[in-house]
Tab-separated table of C-alpha atoms in Angstrom:
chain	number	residue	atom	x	y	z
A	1	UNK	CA	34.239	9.952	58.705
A	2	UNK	CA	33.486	10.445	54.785
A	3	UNK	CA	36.827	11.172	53.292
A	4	UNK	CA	37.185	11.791	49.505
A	5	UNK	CA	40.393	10.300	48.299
A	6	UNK	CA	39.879	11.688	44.314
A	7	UNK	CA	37.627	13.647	42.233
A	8	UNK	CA	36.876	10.862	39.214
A	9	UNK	CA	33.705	11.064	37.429
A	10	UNK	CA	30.772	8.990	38.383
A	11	UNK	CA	30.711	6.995	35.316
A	12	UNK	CA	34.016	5.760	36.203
A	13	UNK	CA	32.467	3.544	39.518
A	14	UNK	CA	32.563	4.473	42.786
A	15	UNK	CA	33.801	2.487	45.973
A	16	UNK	CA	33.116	2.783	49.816
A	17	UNK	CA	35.459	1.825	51.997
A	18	UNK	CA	34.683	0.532	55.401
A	19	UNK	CA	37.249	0.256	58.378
A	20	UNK	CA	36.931	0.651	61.856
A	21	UNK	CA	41.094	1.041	62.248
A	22	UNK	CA	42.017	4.651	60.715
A	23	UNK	CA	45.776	3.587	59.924
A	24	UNK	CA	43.853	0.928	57.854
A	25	UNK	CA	41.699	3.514	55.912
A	26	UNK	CA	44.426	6.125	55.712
A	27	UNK	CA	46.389	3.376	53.588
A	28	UNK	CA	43.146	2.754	51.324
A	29	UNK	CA	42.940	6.257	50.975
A	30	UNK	CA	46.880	6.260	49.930
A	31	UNK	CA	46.580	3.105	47.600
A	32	UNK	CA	43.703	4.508	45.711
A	33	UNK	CA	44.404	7.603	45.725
A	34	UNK	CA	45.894	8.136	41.931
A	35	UNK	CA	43.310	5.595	40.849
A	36	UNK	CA	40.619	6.019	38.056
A	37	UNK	CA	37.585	6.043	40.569
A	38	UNK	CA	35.850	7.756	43.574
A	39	UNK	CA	36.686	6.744	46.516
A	40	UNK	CA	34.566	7.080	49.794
A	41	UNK	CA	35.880	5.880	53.450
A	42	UNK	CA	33.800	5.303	56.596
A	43	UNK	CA	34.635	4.330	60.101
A	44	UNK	CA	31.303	2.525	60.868
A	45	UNK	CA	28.823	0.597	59.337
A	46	UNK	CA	26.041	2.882	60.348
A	47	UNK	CA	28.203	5.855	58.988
A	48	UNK	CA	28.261	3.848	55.724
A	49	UNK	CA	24.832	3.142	55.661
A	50	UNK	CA	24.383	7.255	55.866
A	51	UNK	CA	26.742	8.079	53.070
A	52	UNK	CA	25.059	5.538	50.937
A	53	UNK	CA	21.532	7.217	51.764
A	54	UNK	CA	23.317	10.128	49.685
A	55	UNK	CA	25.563	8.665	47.361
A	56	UNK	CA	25.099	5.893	45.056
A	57	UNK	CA	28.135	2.890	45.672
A	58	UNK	CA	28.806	0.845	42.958
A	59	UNK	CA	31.462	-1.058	45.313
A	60	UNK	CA	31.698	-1.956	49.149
A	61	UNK	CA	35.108	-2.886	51.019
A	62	UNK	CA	34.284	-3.423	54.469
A	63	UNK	CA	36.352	-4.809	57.447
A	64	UNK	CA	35.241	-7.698	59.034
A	65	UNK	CA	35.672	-6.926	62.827
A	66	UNK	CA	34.047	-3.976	63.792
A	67	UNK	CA	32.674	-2.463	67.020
A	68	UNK	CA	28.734	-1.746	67.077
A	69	UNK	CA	28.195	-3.315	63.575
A	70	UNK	CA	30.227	-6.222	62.764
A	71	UNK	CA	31.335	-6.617	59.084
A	72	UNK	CA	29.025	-9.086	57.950
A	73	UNK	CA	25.722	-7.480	59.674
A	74	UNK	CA	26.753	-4.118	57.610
A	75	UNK	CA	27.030	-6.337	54.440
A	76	UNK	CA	23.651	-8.016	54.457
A	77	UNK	CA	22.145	-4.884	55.697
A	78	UNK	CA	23.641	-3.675	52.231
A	79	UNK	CA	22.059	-6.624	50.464
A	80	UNK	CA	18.998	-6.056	51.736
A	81	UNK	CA	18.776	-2.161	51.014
A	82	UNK	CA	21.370	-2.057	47.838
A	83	UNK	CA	21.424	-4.979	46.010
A	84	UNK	CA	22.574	-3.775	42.863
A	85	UNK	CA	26.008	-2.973	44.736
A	86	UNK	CA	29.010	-5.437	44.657
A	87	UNK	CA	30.393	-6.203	48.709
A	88	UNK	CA	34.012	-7.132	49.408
A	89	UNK	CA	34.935	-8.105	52.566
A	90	UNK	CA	38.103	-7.291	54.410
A	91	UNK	CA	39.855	-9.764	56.730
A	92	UNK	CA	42.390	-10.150	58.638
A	93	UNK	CA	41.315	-13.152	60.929
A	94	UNK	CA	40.815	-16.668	60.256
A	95	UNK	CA	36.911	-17.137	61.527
A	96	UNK	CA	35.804	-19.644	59.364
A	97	UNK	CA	32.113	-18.997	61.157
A	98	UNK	CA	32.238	-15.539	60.597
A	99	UNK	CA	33.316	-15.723	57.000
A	100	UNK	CA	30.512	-17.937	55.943
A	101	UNK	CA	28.232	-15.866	57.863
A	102	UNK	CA	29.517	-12.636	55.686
A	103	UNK	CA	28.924	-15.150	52.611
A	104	UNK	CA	25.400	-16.149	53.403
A	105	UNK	CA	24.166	-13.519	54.659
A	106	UNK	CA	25.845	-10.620	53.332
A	107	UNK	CA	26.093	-12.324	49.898
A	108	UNK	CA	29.909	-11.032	49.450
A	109	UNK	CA	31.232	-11.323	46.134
A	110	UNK	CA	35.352	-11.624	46.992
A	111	UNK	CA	37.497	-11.954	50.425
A	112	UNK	CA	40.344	-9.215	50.121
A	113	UNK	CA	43.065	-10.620	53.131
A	114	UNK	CA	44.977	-8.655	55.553
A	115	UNK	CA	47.652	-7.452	54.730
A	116	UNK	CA	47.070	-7.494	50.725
A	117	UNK	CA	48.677	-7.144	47.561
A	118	UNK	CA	48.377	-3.568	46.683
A	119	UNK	CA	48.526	-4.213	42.784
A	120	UNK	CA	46.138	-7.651	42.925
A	121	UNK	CA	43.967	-5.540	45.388
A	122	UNK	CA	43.754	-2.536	42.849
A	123	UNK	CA	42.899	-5.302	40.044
A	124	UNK	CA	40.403	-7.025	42.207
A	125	UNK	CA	38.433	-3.132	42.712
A	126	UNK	CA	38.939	-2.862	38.776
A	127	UNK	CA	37.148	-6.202	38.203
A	128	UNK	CA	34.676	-5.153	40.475
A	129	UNK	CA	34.077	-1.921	39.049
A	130	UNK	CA	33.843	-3.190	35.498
A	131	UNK	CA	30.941	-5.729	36.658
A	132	UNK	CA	29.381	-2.982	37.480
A	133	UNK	CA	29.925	-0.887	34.578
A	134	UNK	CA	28.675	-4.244	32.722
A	135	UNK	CA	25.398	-4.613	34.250
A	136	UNK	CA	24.803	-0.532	33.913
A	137	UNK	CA	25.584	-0.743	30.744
A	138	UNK	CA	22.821	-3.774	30.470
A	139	UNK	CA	19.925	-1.809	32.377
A	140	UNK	CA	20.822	0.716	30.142
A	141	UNK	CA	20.583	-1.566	26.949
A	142	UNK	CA	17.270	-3.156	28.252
A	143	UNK	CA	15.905	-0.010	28.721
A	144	UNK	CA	16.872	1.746	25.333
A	145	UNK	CA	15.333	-1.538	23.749
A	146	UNK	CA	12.057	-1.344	26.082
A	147	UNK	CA	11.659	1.993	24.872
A	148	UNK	CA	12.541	1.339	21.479
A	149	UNK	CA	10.064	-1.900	21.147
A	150	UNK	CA	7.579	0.365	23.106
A	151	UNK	CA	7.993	2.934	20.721
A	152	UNK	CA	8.094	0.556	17.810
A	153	UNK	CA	4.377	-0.170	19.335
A	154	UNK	CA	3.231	2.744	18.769
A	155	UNK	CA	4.569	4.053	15.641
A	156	UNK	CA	2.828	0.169	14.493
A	157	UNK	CA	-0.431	0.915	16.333
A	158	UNK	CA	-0.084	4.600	14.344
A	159	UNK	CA	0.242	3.076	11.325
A	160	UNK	CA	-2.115	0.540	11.458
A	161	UNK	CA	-4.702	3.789	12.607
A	162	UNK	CA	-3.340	5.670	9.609
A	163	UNK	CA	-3.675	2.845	7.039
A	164	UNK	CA	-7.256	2.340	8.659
A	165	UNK	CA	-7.790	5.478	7.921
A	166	UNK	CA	-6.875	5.787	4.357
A	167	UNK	CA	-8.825	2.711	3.564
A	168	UNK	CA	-11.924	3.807	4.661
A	169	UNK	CA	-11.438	7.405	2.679
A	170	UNK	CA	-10.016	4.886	-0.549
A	171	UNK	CA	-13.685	2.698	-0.062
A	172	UNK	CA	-15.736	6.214	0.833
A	173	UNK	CA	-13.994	7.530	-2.648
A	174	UNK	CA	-15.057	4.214	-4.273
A	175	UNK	CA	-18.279	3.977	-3.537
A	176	UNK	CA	-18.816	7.873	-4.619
A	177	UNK	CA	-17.044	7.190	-7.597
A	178	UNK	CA	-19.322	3.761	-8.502
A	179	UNK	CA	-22.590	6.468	-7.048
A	180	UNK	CA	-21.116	9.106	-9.905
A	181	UNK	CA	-20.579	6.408	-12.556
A	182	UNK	CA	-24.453	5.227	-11.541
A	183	UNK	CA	-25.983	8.382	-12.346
A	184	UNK	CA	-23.636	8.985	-15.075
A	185	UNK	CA	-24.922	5.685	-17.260
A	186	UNK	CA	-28.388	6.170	-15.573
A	187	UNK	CA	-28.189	9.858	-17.674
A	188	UNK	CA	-26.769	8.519	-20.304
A	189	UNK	CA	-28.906	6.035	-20.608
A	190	UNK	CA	-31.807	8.289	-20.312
A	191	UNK	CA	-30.216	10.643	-22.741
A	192	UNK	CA	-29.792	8.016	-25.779
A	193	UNK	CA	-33.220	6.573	-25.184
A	194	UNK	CA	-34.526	10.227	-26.307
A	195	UNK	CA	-33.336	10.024	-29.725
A	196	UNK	CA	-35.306	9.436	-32.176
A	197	UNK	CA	-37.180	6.361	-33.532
A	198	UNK	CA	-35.615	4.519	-30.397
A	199	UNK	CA	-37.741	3.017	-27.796
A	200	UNK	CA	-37.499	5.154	-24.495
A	201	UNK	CA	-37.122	2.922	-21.430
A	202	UNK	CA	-36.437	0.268	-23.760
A	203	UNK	CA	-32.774	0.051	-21.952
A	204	UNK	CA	-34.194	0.209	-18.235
A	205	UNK	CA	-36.285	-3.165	-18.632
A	206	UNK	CA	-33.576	-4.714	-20.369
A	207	UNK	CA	-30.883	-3.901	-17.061
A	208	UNK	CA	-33.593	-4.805	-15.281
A	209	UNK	CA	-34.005	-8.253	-16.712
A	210	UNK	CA	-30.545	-8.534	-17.217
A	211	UNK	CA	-30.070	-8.250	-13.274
A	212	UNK	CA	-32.556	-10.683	-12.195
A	213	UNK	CA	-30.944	-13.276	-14.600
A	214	UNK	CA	-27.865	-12.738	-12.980
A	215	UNK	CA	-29.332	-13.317	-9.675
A	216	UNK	CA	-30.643	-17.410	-10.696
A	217	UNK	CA	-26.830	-17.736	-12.993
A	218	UNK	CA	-25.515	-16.428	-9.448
A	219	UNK	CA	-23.164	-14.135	-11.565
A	220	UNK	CA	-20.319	-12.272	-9.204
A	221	UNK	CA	-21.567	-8.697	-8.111
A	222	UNK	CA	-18.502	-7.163	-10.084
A	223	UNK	CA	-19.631	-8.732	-13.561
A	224	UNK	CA	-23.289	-8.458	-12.847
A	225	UNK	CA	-22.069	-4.320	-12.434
A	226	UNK	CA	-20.262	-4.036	-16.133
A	227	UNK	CA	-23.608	-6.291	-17.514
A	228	UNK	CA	-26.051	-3.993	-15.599
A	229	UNK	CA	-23.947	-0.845	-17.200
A	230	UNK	CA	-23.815	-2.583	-20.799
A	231	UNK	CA	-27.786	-3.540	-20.869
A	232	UNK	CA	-28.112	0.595	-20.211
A	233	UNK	CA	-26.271	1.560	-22.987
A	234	UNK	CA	-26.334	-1.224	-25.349
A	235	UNK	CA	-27.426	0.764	-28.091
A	236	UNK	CA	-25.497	3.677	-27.654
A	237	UNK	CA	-23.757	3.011	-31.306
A	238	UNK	CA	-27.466	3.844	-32.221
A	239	UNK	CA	-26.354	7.539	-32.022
A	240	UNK	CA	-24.296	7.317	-35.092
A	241	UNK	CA	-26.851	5.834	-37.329
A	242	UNK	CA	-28.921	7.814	-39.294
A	243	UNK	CA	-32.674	8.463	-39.219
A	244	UNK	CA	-33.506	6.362	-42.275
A	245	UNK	CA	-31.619	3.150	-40.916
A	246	UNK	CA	-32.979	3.634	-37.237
A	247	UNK	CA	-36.548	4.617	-38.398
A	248	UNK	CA	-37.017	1.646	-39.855
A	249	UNK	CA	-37.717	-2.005	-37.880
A	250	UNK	CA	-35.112	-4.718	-37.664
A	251	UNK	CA	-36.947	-6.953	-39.985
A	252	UNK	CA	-37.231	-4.353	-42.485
A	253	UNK	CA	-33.841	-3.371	-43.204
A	254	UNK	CA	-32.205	-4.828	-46.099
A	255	UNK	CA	-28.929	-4.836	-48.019
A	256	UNK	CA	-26.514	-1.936	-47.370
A	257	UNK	CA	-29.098	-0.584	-44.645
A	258	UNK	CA	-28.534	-4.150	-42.578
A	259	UNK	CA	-24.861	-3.971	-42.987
A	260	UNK	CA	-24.288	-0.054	-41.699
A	261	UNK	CA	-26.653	-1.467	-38.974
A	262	UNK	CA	-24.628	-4.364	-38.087
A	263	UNK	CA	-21.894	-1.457	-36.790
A	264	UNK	CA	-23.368	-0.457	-33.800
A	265	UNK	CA	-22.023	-2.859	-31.561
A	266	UNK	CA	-18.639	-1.791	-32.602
A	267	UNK	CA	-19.064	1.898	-32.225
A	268	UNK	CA	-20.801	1.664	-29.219
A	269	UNK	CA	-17.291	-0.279	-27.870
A	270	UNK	CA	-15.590	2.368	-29.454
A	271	UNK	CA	-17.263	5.237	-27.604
A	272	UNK	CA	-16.792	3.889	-24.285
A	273	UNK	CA	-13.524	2.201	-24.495
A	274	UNK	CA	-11.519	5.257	-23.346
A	275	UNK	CA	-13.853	5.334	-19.582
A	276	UNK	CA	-11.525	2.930	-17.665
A	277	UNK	CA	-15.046	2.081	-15.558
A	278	UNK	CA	-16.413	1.372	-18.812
A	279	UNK	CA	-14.278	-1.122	-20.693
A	280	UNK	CA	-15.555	-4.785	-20.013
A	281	UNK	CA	-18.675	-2.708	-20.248
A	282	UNK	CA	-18.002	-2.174	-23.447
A	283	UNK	CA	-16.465	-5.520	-24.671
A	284	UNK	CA	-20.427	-6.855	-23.810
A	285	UNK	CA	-21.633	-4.042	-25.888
A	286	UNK	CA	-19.396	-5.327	-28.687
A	287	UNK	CA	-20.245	-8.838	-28.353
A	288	UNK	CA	-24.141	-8.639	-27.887
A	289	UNK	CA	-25.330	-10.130	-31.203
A	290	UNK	CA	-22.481	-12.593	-30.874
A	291	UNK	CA	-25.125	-16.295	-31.674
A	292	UNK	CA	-24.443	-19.203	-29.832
A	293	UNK	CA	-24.003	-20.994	-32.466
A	294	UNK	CA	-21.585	-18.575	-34.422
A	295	UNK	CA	-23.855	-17.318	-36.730
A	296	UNK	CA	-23.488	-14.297	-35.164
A	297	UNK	CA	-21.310	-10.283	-35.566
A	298	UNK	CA	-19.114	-8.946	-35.082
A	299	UNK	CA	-17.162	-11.636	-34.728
A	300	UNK	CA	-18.944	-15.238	-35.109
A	301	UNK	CA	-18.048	-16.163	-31.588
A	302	UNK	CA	-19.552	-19.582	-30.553
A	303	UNK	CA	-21.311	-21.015	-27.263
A	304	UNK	CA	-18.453	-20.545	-24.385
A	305	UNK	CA	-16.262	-18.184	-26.254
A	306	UNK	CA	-19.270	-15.442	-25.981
A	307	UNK	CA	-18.670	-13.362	-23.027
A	308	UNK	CA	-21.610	-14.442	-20.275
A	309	UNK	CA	-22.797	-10.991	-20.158
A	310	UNK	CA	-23.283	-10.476	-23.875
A	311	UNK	CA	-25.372	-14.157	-24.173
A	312	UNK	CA	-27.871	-12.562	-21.135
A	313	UNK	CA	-27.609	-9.076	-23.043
A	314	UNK	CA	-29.016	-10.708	-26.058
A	315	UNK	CA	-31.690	-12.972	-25.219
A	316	UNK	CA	-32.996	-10.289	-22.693
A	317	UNK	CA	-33.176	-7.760	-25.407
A	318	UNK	CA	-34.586	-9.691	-27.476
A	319	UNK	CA	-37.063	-11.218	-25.040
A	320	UNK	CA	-38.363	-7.364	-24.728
A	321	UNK	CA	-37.661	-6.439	-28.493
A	322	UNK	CA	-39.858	-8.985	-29.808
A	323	UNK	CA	-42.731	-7.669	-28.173
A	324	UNK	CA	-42.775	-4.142	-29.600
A	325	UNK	CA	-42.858	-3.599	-33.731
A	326	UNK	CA	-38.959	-2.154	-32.962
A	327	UNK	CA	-37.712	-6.112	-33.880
A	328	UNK	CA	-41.249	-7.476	-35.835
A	329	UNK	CA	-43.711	-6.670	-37.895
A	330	UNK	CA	-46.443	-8.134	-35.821
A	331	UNK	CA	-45.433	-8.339	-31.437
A	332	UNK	CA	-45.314	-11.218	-29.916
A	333	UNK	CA	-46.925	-11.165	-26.270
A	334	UNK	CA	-44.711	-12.704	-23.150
A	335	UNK	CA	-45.696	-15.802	-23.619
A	336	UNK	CA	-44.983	-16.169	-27.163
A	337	UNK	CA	-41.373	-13.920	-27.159
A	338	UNK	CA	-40.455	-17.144	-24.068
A	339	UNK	CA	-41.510	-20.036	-26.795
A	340	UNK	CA	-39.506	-18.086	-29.181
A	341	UNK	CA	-36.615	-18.163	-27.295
A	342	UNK	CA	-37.074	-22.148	-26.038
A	343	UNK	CA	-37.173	-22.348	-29.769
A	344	UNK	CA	-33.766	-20.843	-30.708
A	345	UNK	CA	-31.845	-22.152	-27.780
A	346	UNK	CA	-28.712	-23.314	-28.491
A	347	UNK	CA	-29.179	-21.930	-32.081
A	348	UNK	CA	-29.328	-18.074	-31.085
A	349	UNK	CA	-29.244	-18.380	-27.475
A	350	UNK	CA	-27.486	-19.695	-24.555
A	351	UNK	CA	-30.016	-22.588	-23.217
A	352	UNK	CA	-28.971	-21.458	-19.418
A	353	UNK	CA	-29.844	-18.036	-20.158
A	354	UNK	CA	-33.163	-18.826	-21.659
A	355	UNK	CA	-34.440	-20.491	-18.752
A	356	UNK	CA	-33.305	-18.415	-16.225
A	357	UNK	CA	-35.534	-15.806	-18.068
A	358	UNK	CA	-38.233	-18.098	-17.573
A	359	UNK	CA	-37.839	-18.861	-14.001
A	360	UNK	CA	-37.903	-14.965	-13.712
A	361	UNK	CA	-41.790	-15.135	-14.531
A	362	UNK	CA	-41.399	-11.933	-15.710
A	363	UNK	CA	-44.751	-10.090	-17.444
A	364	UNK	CA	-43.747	-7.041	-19.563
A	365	UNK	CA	-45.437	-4.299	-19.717
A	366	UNK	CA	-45.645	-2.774	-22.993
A	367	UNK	CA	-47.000	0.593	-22.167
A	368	UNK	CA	-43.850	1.178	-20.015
A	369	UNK	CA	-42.170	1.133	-23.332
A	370	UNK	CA	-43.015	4.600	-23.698
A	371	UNK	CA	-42.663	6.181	-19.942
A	372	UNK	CA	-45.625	8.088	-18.222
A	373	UNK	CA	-45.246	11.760	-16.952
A	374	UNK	CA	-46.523	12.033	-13.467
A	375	UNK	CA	-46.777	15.588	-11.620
A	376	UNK	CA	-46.009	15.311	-8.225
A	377	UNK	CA	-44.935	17.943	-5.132
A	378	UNK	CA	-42.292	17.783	-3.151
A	379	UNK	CA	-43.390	15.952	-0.799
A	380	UNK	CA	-43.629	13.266	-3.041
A	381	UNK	CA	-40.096	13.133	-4.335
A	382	UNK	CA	-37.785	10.450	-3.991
A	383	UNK	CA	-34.222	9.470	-4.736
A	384	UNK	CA	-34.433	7.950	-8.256
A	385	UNK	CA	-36.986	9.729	-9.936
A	386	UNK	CA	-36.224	11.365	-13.904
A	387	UNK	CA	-36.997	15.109	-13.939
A	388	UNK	CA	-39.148	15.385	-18.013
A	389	UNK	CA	-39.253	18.855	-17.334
A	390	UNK	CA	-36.882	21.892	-16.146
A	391	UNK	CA	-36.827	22.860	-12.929
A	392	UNK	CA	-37.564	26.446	-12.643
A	393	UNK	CA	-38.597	28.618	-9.237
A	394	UNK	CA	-41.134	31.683	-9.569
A	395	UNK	CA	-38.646	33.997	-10.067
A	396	UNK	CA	-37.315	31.536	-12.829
A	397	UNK	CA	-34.134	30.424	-11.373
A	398	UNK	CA	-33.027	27.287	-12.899
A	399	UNK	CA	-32.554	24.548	-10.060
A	400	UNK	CA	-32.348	21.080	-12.156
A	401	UNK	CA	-32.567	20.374	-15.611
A	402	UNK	CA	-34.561	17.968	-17.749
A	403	UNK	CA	-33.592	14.405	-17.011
A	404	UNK	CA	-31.762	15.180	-13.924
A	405	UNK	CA	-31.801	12.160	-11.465
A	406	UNK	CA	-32.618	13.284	-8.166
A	407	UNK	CA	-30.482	11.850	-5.300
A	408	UNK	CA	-31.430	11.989	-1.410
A	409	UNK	CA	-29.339	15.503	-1.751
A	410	UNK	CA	-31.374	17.238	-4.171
A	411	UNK	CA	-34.739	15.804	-2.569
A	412	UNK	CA	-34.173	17.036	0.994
A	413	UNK	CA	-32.858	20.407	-1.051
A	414	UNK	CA	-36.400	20.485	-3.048
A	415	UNK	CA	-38.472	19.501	0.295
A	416	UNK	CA	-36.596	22.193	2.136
A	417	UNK	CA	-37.753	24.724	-0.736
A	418	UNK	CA	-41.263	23.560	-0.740
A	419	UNK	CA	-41.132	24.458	3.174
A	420	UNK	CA	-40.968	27.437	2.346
A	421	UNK	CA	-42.871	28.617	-0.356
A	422	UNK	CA	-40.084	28.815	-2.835
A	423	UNK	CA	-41.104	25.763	-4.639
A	424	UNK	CA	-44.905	25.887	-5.745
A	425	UNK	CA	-44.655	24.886	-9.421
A	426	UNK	CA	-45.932	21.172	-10.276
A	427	UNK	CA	-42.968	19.192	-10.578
A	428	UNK	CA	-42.587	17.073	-13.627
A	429	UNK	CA	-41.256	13.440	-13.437
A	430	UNK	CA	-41.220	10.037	-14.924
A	431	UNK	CA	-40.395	6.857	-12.632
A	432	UNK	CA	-37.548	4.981	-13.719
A	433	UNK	CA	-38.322	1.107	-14.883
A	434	UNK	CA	-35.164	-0.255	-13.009
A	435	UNK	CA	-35.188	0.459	-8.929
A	436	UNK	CA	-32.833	-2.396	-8.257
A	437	UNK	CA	-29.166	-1.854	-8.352
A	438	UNK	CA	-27.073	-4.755	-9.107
């Protein structure tokens, strides 16, 4: 018999009551019946065991002695089943046995006697009830904080994906931007070596001496970068002189002549201070005829306090400038610029430097002082090569202009044109002195 004694909400716990004697659950049903909780009554155990198939019990009461299904049987089947729900037993008789069998096996929580207390029976269902609530209320917390740590996991795992992410687009956008700032001193480079009464390529062997120094000082890769970009456009101060002081040899120039020349370190700082890529790039420029023994300009540095890029910009340059009639009347070959510069070390250059140019064993070739034209097709193109010509189609489209670098882009563009027949003009091109990168 399932008899409703109230309407409470569920949240408010909910209690079965057990009873084989009706007079016993009509007073249950009486006693609880303006009480802040559902209560359910049964007459069996198996007709508990139904209702609790339906209903979830937060609370058991059951009688002891009952026919079929004694009291502690139904309790330990509700152990077994229900675990989460608190048992009471009921008891009017004094079998010790019988008790502790309820208590082992049906794992009882609190013996309610016969007859009871109605108010310390009401407090005992309360107590029960709020255990209940308790442990709810701790699922509940344990779950919220499962979820929330799982969550937590994810939005981490997100993050650390997002992050990921942005890195690799922040080191793709670097290493376009150091590609861009490449070609953009390779031009440049290019572009100052064409004026006149300076020495075209002049620049490219001296980066490319400069870099294989660096390799025997084992200079860092970022500071062998700025010296690699200062040995391109060390003499880009050069474009402010005039024709008279530039068309003349160092070892000519005399007076007011030497002393307007003596600014080009400075204004080639100057000019590239403002390119934040550019600035230590520039500090080398400024410091490049720096002596190591002070007797040097701008400012008369000495040994240590010479930045180690300008001391390897200086004795490389003038390892190559003393072999062309740009720094002497008469050029020295390669082995007689090397003796020159044993000769001055420690005077005008760095000792360390000097040798490591020697350990380079490097031969220079004069004639590359003034760069070959080659005509090639475009099959022949690669990444790296100068154009010394415009780029025009038949129909006289301009595609690249004279001194363009080609990248891998623009080569698989011109091999794609060749393909098919749009390109049959020879194509004009000089090979750059420096291949190697630092």
């Amino acid at each position: 018999m399932d008899l409703t004694s109230n309407q409470a909400p569920r949240d408010t716990g909910r209690i079965l009551f057990v009873d084989d004697e009706q007079p016993i659950l009509n007073s249950l049903m009486r006693l609880t019946r303006k009480q802040n909780f559902q209560c359910l009554f049964a007459s069996s155990g198996a007709e508990a065991l139904e209702i609790m198939q339906e209903q979830t019990v937060d609370l058991v009461v059951s009688d002891m002695r009952m026919p079929e299904m004694s009291g502690h049987e139904f309790l330990a089947e509700v152990k077994q089943r229900y675990p989460g729900t608190i048992r009471y037993l009921l008891t009017g008789q004094s079998d010790l046995e019988s008790t502790v069998s309820a208590l082992n096996d049906g794992g009882i929580s609190r013996f309610i006697h016969k007859p009871w207390d109605d108010d310390k029976f009401i407090e005992a269902l309360e107590e029960g009830l709020k255990v209940v609530r308790l442990e709810r209320d701790n699922r509940r917390l344990m779950i919220t904080t499962q979820e929330q740590a799982l969550s937590l996991k994810r939005l981490n795992a997100e993050l650390e994906d997002r992050v990921l992410a942005r890195t690799k687009l922040l080191r793709r956008a670097m290493r376009q931007l150091e590609t861009s700032y490449d070609a953009f001193v390779k031009t440049f480079s290019y572009f100052i070596s064409h004026r006149a009464h300076l020495i075209k390529g002049q620049s490219q062997l001296v980066a490319d001496l400069c870099f294989r120094v660096c390799d025997l000082l084992q200079v860092e890769s970022t500071e062998r970068k700025h010296i690699f970009y200062a040995a391109l456009l060390h003499e880009v101060g050069k474009l402010a002189l005039p024709d008279e002081v530039l068309g003349r040899s160092e070892v000519r120039l005399t007076g007011r002549d030497r002393e307007e020349y003596r600014q080009y370190p400075v204004i080639g700082e100057l000019a590239l201070t403002s390119i934040k890529a550019l600035e230590k790039a520039a500090l080398l420029i400024r410091h490049q005829n720096e002596h190591f023994d002070g007797s040097g300009y701008p400012d008369r540095l000495v040994s240590q306090s010479i930045p180690l890029g300008s001391r390897i910009l200086l004795a490389c340059r003038e390892f190559i400038g003393i072999q062309t009639e740009y720094m002497r009347a008469t050029p020295l070959n390669a082995e007689e610029a090397l003796n020159h510069l044993r000769k001055n070390a420690g005077i005008r250059y760095d000792p360390a430097v000097v040798e490591a140019i020697a350990q380079t064993q490097y031969t220079l070739n004069v004639s590359s002082l003034s760069p070959m034209e080659r005509i090639v097709s475009y099959r022949d193109l690669a990444p790296g090569m100068i154009l010394n010509r415009d780029l025009v189609t038949d129909r006289g489209i301009l595609l690249i202009s004279r001194g363009g670098i080609l990248t891998q882009t623009m080569v698989d563009r011109l091999r794609r044109l060749g393909a098919e027949d749009n390109l049959k003009m020879p194509i004009h091109i000089i090979e750059p002195a420096l291949e190697a990168n630092p």
